[in-house]
Amino acid sequence: MRNWHHKIIKLDQARQLLSNSNRLGSSDLYIGVIEGQIEFRPVNNPSPLTINYKPAHPSFSDISNSRKVFFRDKEGNQFTQNISSFSPSMHTNCVTGIISGNEDVNNLIDGISPNIRVINSNNFENGLFLALINPFSNGNIKSAFFQSAFDNSFLNNGASDVNNLYSSQSASIINCSFNIQLTSSKVDFILKELFAYGRDGRGTLVVVSAGNGDSSTGSGLEINDTAGSSGFRTTVYSNKSLIVAASKVLLDSYPLSSYTGTKPVFDERKANYSNYGKRIDLCAPSGPDSTPSKDDINIYSTTMLNCGNVGTDDQLFFPRINAVSSSTKLILENVRGIFKGQSIELGTRNSYFHELRYIARVDKISGTNNIEVTLDAAIKFTKDFNKDGVQFTLVGTTARIVALKKVATKHIESNGQPSNYQLNLKNLNGINLKAGAPQKVYIYPENSELSGIETEIISIANPDNNRIEVRNNLSTLPNDPNIPLILVPDQIKASLTCIKAGAPSSQPDQSPYYLAPTVNDLTGFFVGQEVLLSGGGKERIAFISQITGRGIEMSHSPSIIGDTFTMTSLAYGDFTSRFTGTSAATPIVSGLAGLVLSANNDLNAAEIKHILKETTDKITGVSHYSMVNNDTKYNYGYTTNDDYGTGRVNAEAAIQLAIDWHTSTTIQKPKMEIADRLNGLVLESVLETEPVDSPDIWIKSLADNTLQEPSPTQLFNNPNTSVDQKIYIKVRNSGNRASFKECDLRVYIAFTDDENPAFPFPSKWYDQADVKLLAVKEIPIIQGGSSTIVGIEWKDIASKWNTWNNLDIATTKRKNAYLLAHIAPFDGNSNEVRNTNIRFNKQLSCRPIIVSHNSITDGSAFLPGKKLDLTVGTQTIQRDFYLLMENVLTTNLSNFRIRARTTRNNSNKTVEEVFFERTGNTWALAPLATNNWITFAQPIETPGNHPEYTNIKFPHTINVDNTTLEVKLEIVNI
């Protein structure tokens, strides 16, 4: 049955809940497919505002006169939508079709969300480009916080291609049906950045396949975060991704009549190959075998053109079934052009009386256009059925046989006449004479299938223009170029030897590699093509990944080095019934996530993930699931098991919950925030003209380890750069459910002269010249109606302060400093999450801090934390300096004291010290203090960054010669 997975996840019911405009998904949304190119065709001479390709498959055709699928890649220091090299991937075409293949009422094969568009790219690092957050991420990765984990080459700034109409489109969901081949630290960074900046702060959700386990045994592996282990997955480190396992459906468990109702009952179990473990979030239906056998129910999807076993009407012959000789033999009426290897589809496409086979033998019935075909395996569900009031028989129904129908034209000879022996083709796909052996073909005029000629190709007359020569005279076929000729070739074969085994599933990009005897042996085979590999005691259907000379790479194929195989072409349709594995389950979830956003675009990435998990159906029953109560573990608060996560996705329930999320008063959901202003115990909003001074942000000395919240009279926002500090952020959950584990707290320090700064998002919420990222920290689980305090250590401040916040020499003032706190991702409706001003966003807030900073300068250079290295001789020299103390609390000046000490360069290293202090309003050396090595001028006081604070400049002169080892000034009572 085609689209059976739609029924089991209740997709039709979900579509009925959506408005007519969003029934198939919103055309304003984009999903990223990030594992390689789909099949594109070049566009010649594109205009400056278009791109140089279009999707090859009709299921990816443009919608509403605008592009449905386009490519984005990093090129130098910017991204581009143009393609420099066309190298399509069969796997990527299948994944894209499951997500967003066009609705197809004729072929009954369409995506989960056909109206949603796709941005296609070829590696996970480009996820930042798909979401259009790469400029922010580029700043963060160069920050002090992240720099220890990365090299500067990891990410370029990637300005957009301003000449392209599609540069402003960004992915809301990203699908990864592969194991990401980056270090865990890089994957974790990308996922955190996507959650913080994607969708204007609501976050971009990444949906990742759990993987297909050990390909040699067909058994799943327990995924883990232990590098080097067989079950290692980089995404396990992060709770930001949504990891999808696969289930399987067994038809034999129930009589076929049970599937004919509106609510069929399925025997659904874990797919043997599917990886499992405590990090699995949920599952979706897929095939029973990662390398499917003939009777499996697998996922139907798009392929590269002519690479599948299901065809569109123009690729098919439609013979009537005259008789069923046995479970493997059928008599077909009035049909020609049938060869071995073609696929045959039997029964009713939209029911379980339906299956596909390959034709293993063709026998003509003398004196007729009828044939007997032998199938490669017995038919199981469609031969005869009469039970429980349900009846079905194949006799009298129409079969659907996929053929490679190649358009051919008669070659024009030098005399201007059409040749009766030579034909021109568009390409040589499917044509191979195998070292001179002729290839059978059937050639007929279009729309006249029974009036053709059976003949053989005896040579490729000119491979440069795809000209072939046939054995029989074609004079009975029309010469009119307006009546195209159709050529259907027989199977092609090649001998292969395996020279490289495939990699384990942890490195799925490395497929088995084979060699043919010569380059010519592979003529006619092409990338994406479906083939049968026989030999080495194995027989398996595979897909060609790459052809280079006489070498060929294939996925899902036998791979014992030294084994020999025969590779035979199969079918030539534009769709496949054979896509499977967690690779197929994952795009089902991604497409559904797109529908969830179509229902409610105000949802954030964590909420989408929660909605999908909360609404799953419990495969095998609730009793097989247990609650995760440890709030440090993945899946906290959900009932799960290791095979299915929370269960199999339910589209109907997920869409209903998404619709109700912001309108229902009974839904359990968190509501995260940081107060901008507190009036008693009541959080107040702040007008645009009023300052934000969050009571939920404060800072104290790191040595003070008491977790004490500040009272309005306590000054907890006056750090001294010479002392390590600790920043405290109080995060509130005013909702009625525990917070999601995916939430992060991001803390910055920003510098500005603006009065009541707005700090718009994201322009002031990533590491840059006047904003510095201090920390990214996972927020602990916060119960509804509660709060928690997150502490962040801030060390070695003085060494960075002058670089971050330069001193204005004339005013002895720096820019005002603010601590910024950001809860990622944002939650709430559009009125609660506005990005122009922090006052309109409950998950952004700030606190001004009055920073005390000491520095010594000679008027041209700041030397905080450094010695004054003076090279001197026996002659005494004088040097003028000043010590600057910024933002001293005015009330502390009454007993302000500076200690100056010198160490003599003698055998005893004699230390001499004097004190310069304030008594009342008078500055002077301490009584009785005498010295000949330092003098102080009258200090200069100027206003600090706050009315209660003062900046003090202490000019002084040092007299030194070679008897001086060191001079040191310290403020001893601040």
Coordinates of C-alpha atoms in Angstrom, one line a residue, residues 163-562:
N163 CA 21.9 39.1 -6.0
N164 CA 19.7 36.1 -5.2
L165 CA 16.0 36.3 -4.5
Y166 CA 16.1 33.4 -2.0
S167 CA 18.9 34.6 0.2
S168 CA 16.6 35.7 3.0
Q169 CA 14.9 32.3 3.4
S170 CA 15.8 30.3 6.4
A171 CA 15.2 26.7 7.6
S172 CA 12.8 26.3 10.6
I173 CA 13.5 22.6 10.9
I174 CA 16.6 20.7 9.8
N175 CA 16.5 17.0 8.9
C176 CA 19.7 14.9 9.3
S177 CA 19.1 11.3 8.1
F178 CA 22.8 10.4 8.6
N179 CA 25.4 10.3 11.4
I180 CA 27.0 13.7 11.7
Q181 CA 30.7 13.6 11.1
L182 CA 31.9 16.5 13.2
T183 CA 33.4 16.5 16.7
S184 CA 31.0 16.5 19.6
S185 CA 32.0 20.0 20.6
K186 CA 31.3 21.4 17.2
V187 CA 27.9 19.6 17.0
D188 CA 27.0 20.9 20.4
F189 CA 28.0 24.4 19.5
I190 CA 25.9 24.3 16.3
L191 CA 22.8 23.0 18.1
K192 CA 23.1 25.6 20.8
E193 CA 23.4 28.4 18.3
L194 CA 20.4 27.1 16.3
F195 CA 18.3 27.1 19.4
A196 CA 19.4 30.6 20.4
Y197 CA 19.2 32.4 17.1
G198 CA 17.1 30.3 14.7
R199 CA 13.7 31.7 13.8
D200 CA 14.5 35.1 15.4
G201 CA 15.2 33.5 18.7
R202 CA 12.5 30.8 18.8
G203 CA 15.1 28.2 17.7
T204 CA 15.6 25.8 14.8
L205 CA 15.0 22.2 15.7
V206 CA 17.3 19.5 14.3
V207 CA 15.7 16.1 13.7
V208 CA 18.4 13.3 13.6
S209 CA 18.2 9.6 12.7
A210 CA 19.2 7.2 15.5
G211 CA 21.1 5.1 12.9
N212 CA 20.8 1.6 11.5
G213 CA 23.1 -0.3 13.8
D214 CA 25.5 -3.0 12.6
S215 CA 25.0 -3.5 8.9
S216 CA 26.7 -7.0 9.1
T217 CA 24.1 -8.4 11.5
G218 CA 21.1 -6.2 10.9
S219 CA 20.9 -5.5 14.6
G220 CA 20.6 -2.1 16.3
L221 CA 23.2 -0.7 18.6
E222 CA 22.7 1.1 21.9
I223 CA 23.7 4.7 21.1
N224 CA 26.0 6.4 23.6
D225 CA 28.4 9.3 24.0
T226 CA 31.6 7.2 24.3
A227 CA 33.9 8.2 21.5
G228 CA 35.3 5.2 19.6
S229 CA 32.5 2.9 20.6
S230 CA 30.3 1.2 17.9
G231 CA 27.2 3.1 19.2
F232 CA 28.8 6.5 19.4
R233 CA 26.7 9.4 18.1
T234 CA 27.8 13.0 18.4
T235 CA 24.2 14.2 18.8
V236 CA 23.9 12.2 22.1
Y237 CA 26.0 14.8 23.8
S238 CA 23.3 17.4 23.3
N239 CA 19.6 17.5 24.4
K240 CA 18.8 20.0 21.6
S241 CA 18.4 17.4 18.8
L242 CA 15.4 15.2 18.4
I243 CA 16.6 11.6 17.8
V244 CA 14.3 9.3 15.8
A245 CA 14.2 5.5 15.9
A246 CA 12.3 3.3 13.5
S247 CA 9.4 0.9 14.0
K248 CA 8.2 -1.8 11.6
V249 CA 4.7 -3.1 10.6
L250 CA 4.0 -6.8 10.0
L251 CA 1.0 -7.4 7.7
D252 CA 0.9 -11.2 8.4
S253 CA -0.2 -10.7 12.0
Y254 CA -3.8 -9.8 11.1
P255 CA -6.2 -10.9 8.3
L256 CA -6.1 -8.5 5.4
S257 CA -9.7 -7.6 6.0
S258 CA -8.7 -5.9 9.2
Y259 CA -6.8 -3.2 7.2
T260 CA -9.7 -2.1 5.1
G261 CA -11.5 -0.1 7.7
T262 CA -11.0 3.6 8.6
K263 CA -9.0 2.7 11.7
P264 CA -6.8 -0.3 10.8
V265 CA -5.0 -2.1 13.6
F266 CA -1.3 -2.6 13.0
D267 CA 1.2 -5.1 14.5
E268 CA 3.9 -2.6 15.1
R269 CA 7.3 -3.5 16.6
K270 CA 10.8 -2.2 16.8
A271 CA 12.7 -2.4 13.5
N272 CA 15.5 -4.9 14.1
Y273 CA 18.2 -2.6 12.7
S274 CA 17.1 0.5 14.5
N275 CA 19.5 1.8 17.1
Y276 CA 18.1 2.3 20.6
G277 CA 18.9 3.6 24.0
K278 CA 17.9 6.1 26.7
R279 CA 18.6 9.1 24.3
I280 CA 15.9 8.0 21.8
D281 CA 13.2 10.7 21.8
L282 CA 10.5 8.9 19.7
C283 CA 10.1 6.7 16.7
A284 CA 8.3 6.7 13.3
P285 CA 7.3 3.9 10.9
S286 CA 9.8 2.5 8.4
G287 CA 10.6 -0.8 6.8
P288 CA 11.3 -4.0 8.6
D289 CA 14.8 -4.4 7.1
S290 CA 17.4 -1.7 6.4
T291 CA 18.1 -3.6 3.2
P292 CA 14.5 -4.5 2.3
S293 CA 13.4 -7.8 1.0
K294 CA 10.5 -8.3 -1.5
D295 CA 7.6 -8.7 0.9
D296 CA 8.4 -5.9 3.2
I297 CA 6.3 -2.8 3.7
N298 CA 8.7 0.1 3.2
I299 CA 8.3 3.8 2.6
Y300 CA 7.4 5.0 -0.9
S301 CA 9.3 8.1 -2.0
T302 CA 10.8 10.0 -4.8
T303 CA 14.1 8.9 -6.4
M304 CA 16.5 10.4 -8.9
L305 CA 14.9 10.1 -12.3
N306 CA 14.7 6.5 -13.7
C307 CA 16.1 5.1 -10.4
G308 CA 13.1 3.4 -8.8
N309 CA 10.7 0.5 -9.1
V310 CA 7.5 2.6 -9.3
G311 CA 6.7 4.7 -12.3
T312 CA 4.6 7.6 -13.4
D313 CA 2.0 6.9 -16.1
D314 CA 4.3 8.0 -18.9
Q315 CA 6.8 5.4 -17.8
L316 CA 4.4 2.5 -17.6
F317 CA 2.8 -0.2 -19.7
F318 CA -0.8 -1.1 -18.5
P319 CA -1.6 -4.7 -19.6
R320 CA -4.7 -6.4 -18.4
I321 CA -4.1 -9.6 -16.4
N322 CA -5.8 -12.4 -18.3
A323 CA -4.9 -15.3 -16.0
V324 CA -2.9 -16.2 -12.9
S325 CA -1.2 -19.5 -13.7
S326 CA 0.4 -19.8 -10.3
S327 CA 1.6 -17.6 -7.5
T328 CA 4.6 -16.7 -9.7
K329 CA 3.2 -16.7 -13.2
L330 CA 0.8 -14.2 -14.9
I331 CA -0.7 -14.0 -18.4
L332 CA -0.7 -10.5 -19.7
E333 CA -2.8 -9.3 -22.7
N334 CA -1.8 -7.1 -25.6
V335 CA 1.6 -5.8 -24.4
R336 CA 5.0 -5.6 -26.0
G337 CA 8.3 -4.1 -24.8
I338 CA 8.4 -6.2 -21.6
F339 CA 11.8 -7.4 -20.5
K340 CA 13.4 -9.0 -17.5
G341 CA 14.2 -6.8 -14.6
Q342 CA 11.2 -4.5 -15.1
S343 CA 9.1 -4.0 -12.0
I344 CA 5.4 -5.0 -12.0
E345 CA 2.9 -3.5 -9.6
L346 CA -0.2 -5.6 -8.8
G347 CA -3.5 -4.9 -7.0
T348 CA -5.0 -1.7 -5.7
R349 CA -2.4 1.0 -4.9
N350 CA -4.4 2.5 -2.0
S351 CA -5.1 -0.8 -0.2
Y352 CA -3.3 -3.7 1.3
F353 CA -4.3 -5.8 -1.7
H354 CA -1.2 -4.5 -3.4
E355 CA 2.4 -5.6 -4.0
L356 CA 5.4 -5.2 -6.3
R357 CA 7.6 -7.8 -7.9
Y358 CA 10.3 -7.9 -10.6
I359 CA 9.9 -9.8 -13.8
A360 CA 12.3 -12.7 -13.9
R361 CA 11.3 -14.2 -17.2
V362 CA 9.2 -13.3 -20.3
D363 CA 7.6 -15.9 -22.6
K364 CA 5.7 -15.0 -25.7
I365 CA 2.4 -16.7 -26.4
S366 CA 2.5 -17.8 -30.0
G367 CA 0.2 -16.0 -32.4
T368 CA -0.8 -13.2 -29.9
N369 CA 0.5 -10.1 -28.3
N370 CA 0.0 -11.9 -25.0
I371 CA 2.9 -12.9 -22.8
E372 CA 3.5 -15.1 -19.7
V373 CA 5.7 -13.4 -17.1
T374 CA 7.4 -15.2 -14.3
L375 CA 7.9 -13.1 -11.1
D376 CA 11.0 -13.1 -8.9
A377 CA 8.9 -14.2 -5.9
A378 CA 5.4 -15.5 -5.2
I379 CA 2.6 -13.0 -4.9
K380 CA 1.3 -13.0 -1.3
F381 CA -1.7 -10.7 -0.9
T382 CA -3.2 -10.2 -4.3
K383 CA -3.7 -13.6 -6.0
D384 CA -7.1 -14.6 -4.6
F385 CA -8.8 -13.3 -1.5
N386 CA -12.4 -14.0 -0.3
K387 CA -12.8 -13.8 3.5
D388 CA -14.8 -11.9 6.0
G389 CA -16.9 -10.3 3.3
V390 CA -13.9 -8.9 1.5
Q391 CA -13.1 -10.2 -2.0
F392 CA -10.2 -9.5 -4.4
T393 CA -8.9 -11.2 -7.5
L394 CA -6.1 -10.2 -9.9
V395 CA -7.8 -11.5 -13.0
G396 CA -9.3 -8.7 -15.0
T397 CA -7.3 -6.0 -13.2
T398 CA -4.5 -3.9 -14.8
A399 CA -0.8 -4.4 -14.0
R400 CA 1.6 -1.5 -14.0
I401 CA 4.9 -2.3 -15.5
V402 CA 7.8 0.2 -15.4
A403 CA 9.9 0.5 -18.6
L404 CA 12.8 2.7 -19.5
K405 CA 11.1 4.6 -22.3
K406 CA 13.8 6.5 -24.2
V407 CA 13.0 9.1 -26.8
A408 CA 14.8 8.3 -30.1
T409 CA 15.0 10.1 -33.4
K410 CA 16.2 8.7 -36.7
H411 CA 19.7 9.9 -37.6
I412 CA 19.8 12.2 -40.6
E413 CA 22.4 10.9 -43.1
S414 CA 24.7 13.1 -45.2
N415 CA 22.2 13.1 -48.0
G416 CA 19.6 14.6 -45.8
Q417 CA 17.5 11.4 -45.5
P418 CA 16.6 9.7 -42.2
S419 CA 18.5 6.5 -41.5
N420 CA 16.6 3.3 -41.0
Y421 CA 19.4 1.7 -38.9
Q422 CA 20.8 4.5 -36.8
L423 CA 19.0 6.4 -34.0
N424 CA 20.0 9.4 -31.8
L425 CA 19.3 9.2 -28.1
K426 CA 19.5 11.9 -25.4
N427 CA 21.9 9.8 -23.4
L428 CA 23.1 6.2 -23.2
N429 CA 21.6 5.4 -19.8
G430 CA 20.4 1.8 -19.9
I431 CA 22.4 1.0 -23.1
N432 CA 25.3 -1.4 -22.8
L433 CA 26.5 -3.9 -25.5
K434 CA 28.7 -5.8 -23.0
A435 CA 31.9 -6.2 -25.0
G436 CA 30.1 -6.3 -28.3
A437 CA 27.2 -8.5 -27.4
P438 CA 23.9 -7.1 -28.9
Q439 CA 21.3 -5.7 -26.6
K440 CA 17.6 -6.4 -27.2
V441 CA 15.3 -3.4 -27.6
Y442 CA 11.7 -2.6 -28.6
I443 CA 11.1 0.5 -30.7
Y444 CA 7.6 1.9 -31.3
P445 CA 5.9 5.2 -32.3
E446 CA 4.7 7.1 -29.3
N447 CA 1.0 6.3 -28.5
S448 CA 1.2 3.1 -30.6
E449 CA 2.7 0.6 -28.3
L450 CA 1.7 -2.5 -30.3
S451 CA 3.0 -1.4 -33.7
G452 CA 6.7 -1.4 -32.9
I453 CA 9.8 -3.5 -33.9
E454 CA 11.8 -5.8 -31.8
T455 CA 15.4 -5.6 -32.7
E456 CA 19.0 -5.5 -31.3
I457 CA 21.5 -2.7 -30.8
I458 CA 24.6 -3.9 -32.6
S459 CA 26.9 -0.9 -32.0
I460 CA 27.2 2.5 -30.5
A461 CA 28.0 4.3 -33.7
N462 CA 29.0 7.5 -32.1
P463 CA 29.2 7.7 -28.3
D464 CA 29.8 11.5 -28.4
N465 CA 26.3 12.2 -29.6
N466 CA 24.7 9.0 -28.3
R467 CA 24.1 7.5 -31.7
I468 CA 23.3 3.8 -31.9
E469 CA 22.9 1.3 -34.7
V470 CA 20.3 -1.5 -34.7
R471 CA 20.1 -4.8 -36.6
N472 CA 16.7 -4.5 -38.3
N473 CA 15.4 -2.1 -40.8
L474 CA 13.2 0.6 -39.2
S475 CA 11.5 1.8 -42.4
T476 CA 8.1 0.9 -41.1
L477 CA 8.4 3.4 -38.3
P478 CA 7.5 7.0 -39.1
N479 CA 10.0 9.5 -40.2
D480 CA 7.9 12.4 -39.0
P481 CA 9.9 14.2 -36.2
N482 CA 6.6 15.2 -34.7
I483 CA 5.9 11.6 -33.9
P484 CA 8.6 10.6 -31.5
L485 CA 9.9 7.1 -31.4
I486 CA 10.2 5.3 -28.0
L487 CA 13.0 2.8 -27.4
V488 CA 12.7 0.3 -24.5
P489 CA 16.0 -1.6 -23.8
D490 CA 16.5 -5.0 -22.2
Q491 CA 18.4 -5.4 -18.9
I492 CA 22.1 -4.5 -18.8
K493 CA 24.7 -6.4 -16.8
A494 CA 28.3 -6.0 -15.6
S495 CA 30.7 -8.2 -13.7
L496 CA 32.2 -6.7 -10.5
T497 CA 34.8 -7.6 -7.9
C498 CA 34.6 -6.1 -4.4
I499 CA 37.8 -4.3 -3.5
K500 CA 36.7 -2.3 -0.5
A501 CA 34.3 -3.3 2.2
G502 CA 31.7 -0.8 3.5
A503 CA 32.3 1.1 6.7
P504 CA 30.2 0.5 9.8
S505 CA 27.0 2.4 10.3
S506 CA 28.9 5.0 12.4
Q507 CA 30.5 6.1 9.1
P508 CA 27.7 5.7 6.6
D509 CA 29.3 7.9 4.0
Q510 CA 31.7 5.1 3.2
S511 CA 30.0 2.5 0.9
P512 CA 31.4 -0.7 -0.6
Y513 CA 33.6 -0.2 -3.7
Y514 CA 33.8 -2.5 -6.7
L515 CA 35.7 -2.8 -10.0
A516 CA 34.5 -3.8 -13.4
P517 CA 36.9 -5.4 -16.0
T518 CA 36.8 -2.3 -18.2
V519 CA 35.3 1.2 -18.3
N520 CA 33.0 0.1 -21.1
D521 CA 31.5 -2.6 -18.9
L522 CA 29.8 0.2 -16.9
T523 CA 28.4 2.1 -19.9
G524 CA 24.7 2.6 -19.4
F525 CA 24.8 2.4 -15.6
F526 CA 24.3 5.7 -13.8
V527 CA 24.3 7.2 -10.3
G528 CA 21.2 6.5 -8.3
Q529 CA 20.2 3.5 -10.4
E530 CA 18.6 0.5 -8.8
V531 CA 20.4 -2.7 -9.5
L532 CA 20.5 -6.3 -8.3
L533 CA 23.8 -7.7 -7.1
S534 CA 24.2 -11.5 -7.3
G535 CA 27.1 -13.5 -6.1
G536 CA 29.2 -14.3 -3.1
G537 CA 26.4 -16.3 -1.8
K538 CA 24.3 -13.2 -1.6
E539 CA 21.6 -11.4 -3.6
R540 CA 20.6 -7.9 -2.7
I541 CA 19.1 -4.8 -4.3
A542 CA 21.3 -1.8 -4.1
F543 CA 21.6 1.7 -5.5
I544 CA 24.7 3.1 -7.3
S545 CA 26.3 6.0 -5.3
Q546 CA 29.2 6.8 -7.6
I547 CA 30.9 5.7 -10.8
T548 CA 34.5 6.6 -11.5
G549 CA 36.1 5.0 -14.5
R550 CA 35.7 1.3 -14.0
G551 CA 35.1 1.7 -10.2
I552 CA 31.6 1.8 -8.7
E553 CA 30.3 2.5 -5.2
M554 CA 27.0 1.3 -3.9
S555 CA 25.0 1.6 -0.8
H556 CA 23.3 -1.3 1.0
S557 CA 25.4 -3.9 -0.9
P558 CA 27.5 -7.0 0.0
S559 CA 31.0 -6.1 0.8
I560 CA 33.4 -9.0 1.4
I561 CA 36.7 -8.1 -0.3
G562 CA 37.5 -10.4 -3.2

